[in-house]
């Protein structure tokens, strides 16, 4: 027979125990009156012995079989009632219809070979389907019993620590227990006997189904939630190496809210598996789960391969928890959750959170109180009548021992997890937004204190679809395409430092209107639920007594650093709202490359740095070869040229590779000897304090200091963008409709809660205002290029280039404010090809010293803090009282413009003004004007204003294709405004106007403005004497400018109509219309204005230098002189439609300067006195828009000399040739033949002389 089959030396004992109605009491604490009771109907114990054939481990060569006998003990307990016994009441948690049945099998070996059999003890516990109903206080009792009783610390901790120290030494020796010689360290713990071999065991608990119903304390009939678990199994094993392994697996978990509220009726199950897990059939003969559970499977791209399978099962459990511990205390835990789905119904989760958290504290008697309590007939009584028997929280004794460091690791793995946000929780077939991802997180405790956390999120994506089927979706419903990210957090107590690094792949997003609309509905609903929950869960205000005890903690010196790098962002915007386009239409794409963030917190100082490398925006409404396709870019001069230049679309911005963070490369892997190995380190691009290299598009640096305040520095590199009106309005319609929908949802939410908010606000005290601090913001832009297009005409109207733009803002604790803005250079260019080269320049700054524009606004700062702007001195230069000082104003605004040149083409200028007055630019200009008016009305009582312009130059060409121009310098312009005695006064001055060939000397203009308290504005202006000489050639140029440049423009040129058949626009879609006559907007109030302009003398001399004079060798001569003296123009504006204007001229003289025969040289001459005006012109506008014009002449003498009058008329009607060029047709349409031959020319001159003689007669 087999060896040992005769059972020689073994003694077999048969026993049987039968206990009727025993009660097992599990107290919360050995000093607690609350306990959990197991009332058992029948408790039966019986054993039997059985022999099994096993391989002989003593003589392995050759391998033989032997007989091993086992003692088996079966324990059955049925039925079992679970009873919660509290100090106040006693309640049965299980129902009589579903009692608990328990079967336990204990198996251990017999004979001399027991030390070689592992595990030595095998315990299998099998529960029948279990169901219980728990109130909140019953759940608290269960938690307290586990924490205070089962999880209670050993009260002989000193002996245990001494034993553990010796055990560490013994593990390095050959024989276990060789160094245990100290009798003081004797303790029985973990079934291991001193100087004995370690005990090995396997303990398994198996529950096929478990349902826990949670109800309210006030009414047990009011449900809160049900937790349903299937195929629950827990095992605890210990082998010869003293390593303990704990495994908890659950086939499926379902969390169901049972509040019976109609708004959540369709989504009662808020946590459930996506697929129903099949029954996990187990072979219980061995009673042990697979010891390899928790080991990583073969590395593949599938995260599910990392979730271990349970022994003797064919399916993957939804939840798997493992814990492995060494004798030294080193521990590794892992939690695997597979294919779970969470329906994020915020009010439901908040209600569950409030139910399962903030549980009442366990009632544990003090040591003295426990001695005064006796129990009679199941109730507790005090023998002394002392009511203060409960132990206080600060009386708990904690044993402080020198525990050696033990390593700890915890890994969390979520496979195919989904979070669903339904749009309407009352409808089962509603749509929703789903977030799906795989998560691998590893935490490791450090010996010096602190720990490391590695997070890897794989396949993170967001999509829309039916909420009940979160698996069914397509790429057309994706909001965020799958991406991966890594994060690593290191916290060290020794170095007092915390660092976090995050690496993100390219964010590929898709903004489709229908999907965004659904997402907006979900977000707005979620925000409303959060607001409602925060109001319901509002904590009571702190009492003044507690506030008085609040002592500010010292500021920590810990250093925290956060570094984030994203490879880029790719966003596609699609409009399928069918409100602007028929069907679906791709609008534009946004591409951003290399986004880096770094934040550092050290003591009282916080530094934040954000860097964006490149930017590109593509307009998909334009063709691929269209020069208007590239809307914005951050690289070089792509949009510098004219209309015909082709611009690449989309190849310039490299945003990294998609899918570079693979699962197999960056998931957590098993360590060689123990636990898990840390994933590879994150290597983000280094970003220094200044933002790295100068190639960055945007660099934002924020510094926050408790002493200095908050400083924000924003630095931008070159940025160029195009303005396509058709694309802008399509995008405006897209965003406007989306915003309108969100506002309508918020408005409904506000209407529902308006009454509750009013009631709540009536009893709420005003919130304490935040403490003011110093804030400084600086914005710098190296260069900005703007192209204004009419893309459907294929035209680019203007290219605007700005250089070195700086904006600064500062405010301090005292409320002082300072705003500084400047533009170093400006150039506006017309890229049209049908244009003379000199006329391409529209606006340009002149000179290189001063900045083109400087704006300074200060409130509360004095002149010493603003060294470049002494406002008091500037005002006194213009004639302000000598007693004027900075006390007269609290805020000031100063604007300075350098010298610039403006090329005026009438058609281009009017078209640009019309372009900027329509569409979104028009709305922006209107909004800016409205805000400026509001700012002036608010600050005008104490606001001082200053304006300086340095000699602007106006260039007016003859026509767009001509390079003949006239130039006019306006001189230095200065303007200041201040308030004295409640009246606003202003003074303006223009010095150096004109000069050159036409004006003999420069002209100055002075303006005085007074705004009375009643709203009347008085304007008084004076112009210095004007002496001008106008040559005929100059007048011809002026005449050509008027007829060719200043003529009416072609309105059809201003149209930018979209082509419906190409863009697929719907009927009635909104479009930008240009050159549309609109009714003027009435002013906000009737303005009262009284203005006057005075000039002492205006004199102009006309000179003939035409070809008829110069061709014969004669010199140019003066034709006549026109003089006006004491000119005054007054204007009164009384109401919105009532105004009148009057021009008074005291003296008017016209003198003939040509050398003619005769004594009469004064053609027009006045003869009145100095008190009478010779010419009066009046213009009046009535209330019904009727205009009346009047002309009065007084005491004027006109000498009707024909030749001077005819020559003067021909001068003004441009009747003579000039510049040596013959004219086929003059500008009046009258044909004049000019022959180049000398004889023909002489004959013509003789004919003209004869005509003059006849006229003289």
Coordinates of N, CA and C in Angstrom, one line a residue, residues 5 98 141 154 165 197 264 315 358 361 368 522 543 666 680 744 783 796 988 1044 1165:
X5 N -0.3 4.8 4.8 CA -1.8 4.5 4.7 C -2.3 3.8 5.8
X98 N -35.6 36.4 4.9 CA -34.3 36.2 4.3 C -33.2 36.2 5.4
X141 N -22.7 52.2 13.5 CA -22.4 51.2 14.5 C -21.5 50.1 13.9
X154 N -3.1 46.8 19.2 CA -2.8 45.9 20.3 C -2.4 46.8 21.5
X165 N 11.5 43.6 16.3 CA 12.9 43.9 16.1 C 13.7 42.7 16.1
X197 N 7.7 27.2 14.9 CA 7.7 27.5 13.5 C 6.4 28.3 13.1
X264 N -35.3 62.0 -10.7 CA -34.2 61.0 -10.8 C -34.7 59.6 -11.1
X315 N -14.5 35.0 -15.9 CA -14.7 36.4 -16.2 C -13.8 37.3 -15.3
X358 N -19.5 62.1 7.9 CA -19.8 62.8 9.2 C -20.7 62.0 10.1
X361 N -20.0 60.2 16.4 CA -18.9 59.6 17.1 C -19.3 58.4 18.0
X368 N -13.2 55.1 34.0 CA -13.9 55.2 35.3 C -15.4 54.9 35.1
X522 N -25.9 70.2 -20.3 CA -25.4 69.4 -19.2 C -24.7 70.2 -18.2
X543 N -19.5 81.3 15.5 CA -19.9 82.2 16.6 C -18.7 83.1 16.9
X666 N 4.2 53.1 -20.4 CA 4.1 54.0 -19.3 C 3.2 53.5 -18.2
X680 N 8.7 55.4 -15.9 CA 9.8 56.3 -16.3 C 9.5 57.8 -15.9
X744 N -30.6 81.3 -21.7 CA -32.0 81.0 -21.5 C -32.1 79.9 -20.4
X783 N 4.9 92.8 -32.1 CA 4.3 93.3 -33.4 C 3.0 92.6 -33.6
X796 N -8.3 92.8 -50.4 CA -7.7 93.1 -49.1 C -7.6 94.6 -48.9
X988 N -7.2 124.6 -26.1 CA -6.5 123.9 -27.2 C -5.8 124.8 -28.0
X1044 N -11.4 114.4 -59.0 CA -11.0 112.9 -59.2 C -10.9 112.2 -57.9
X1165 N -15.0 146.6 -53.2 CA -14.5 147.4 -52.1 C -15.7 147.8 -51.3

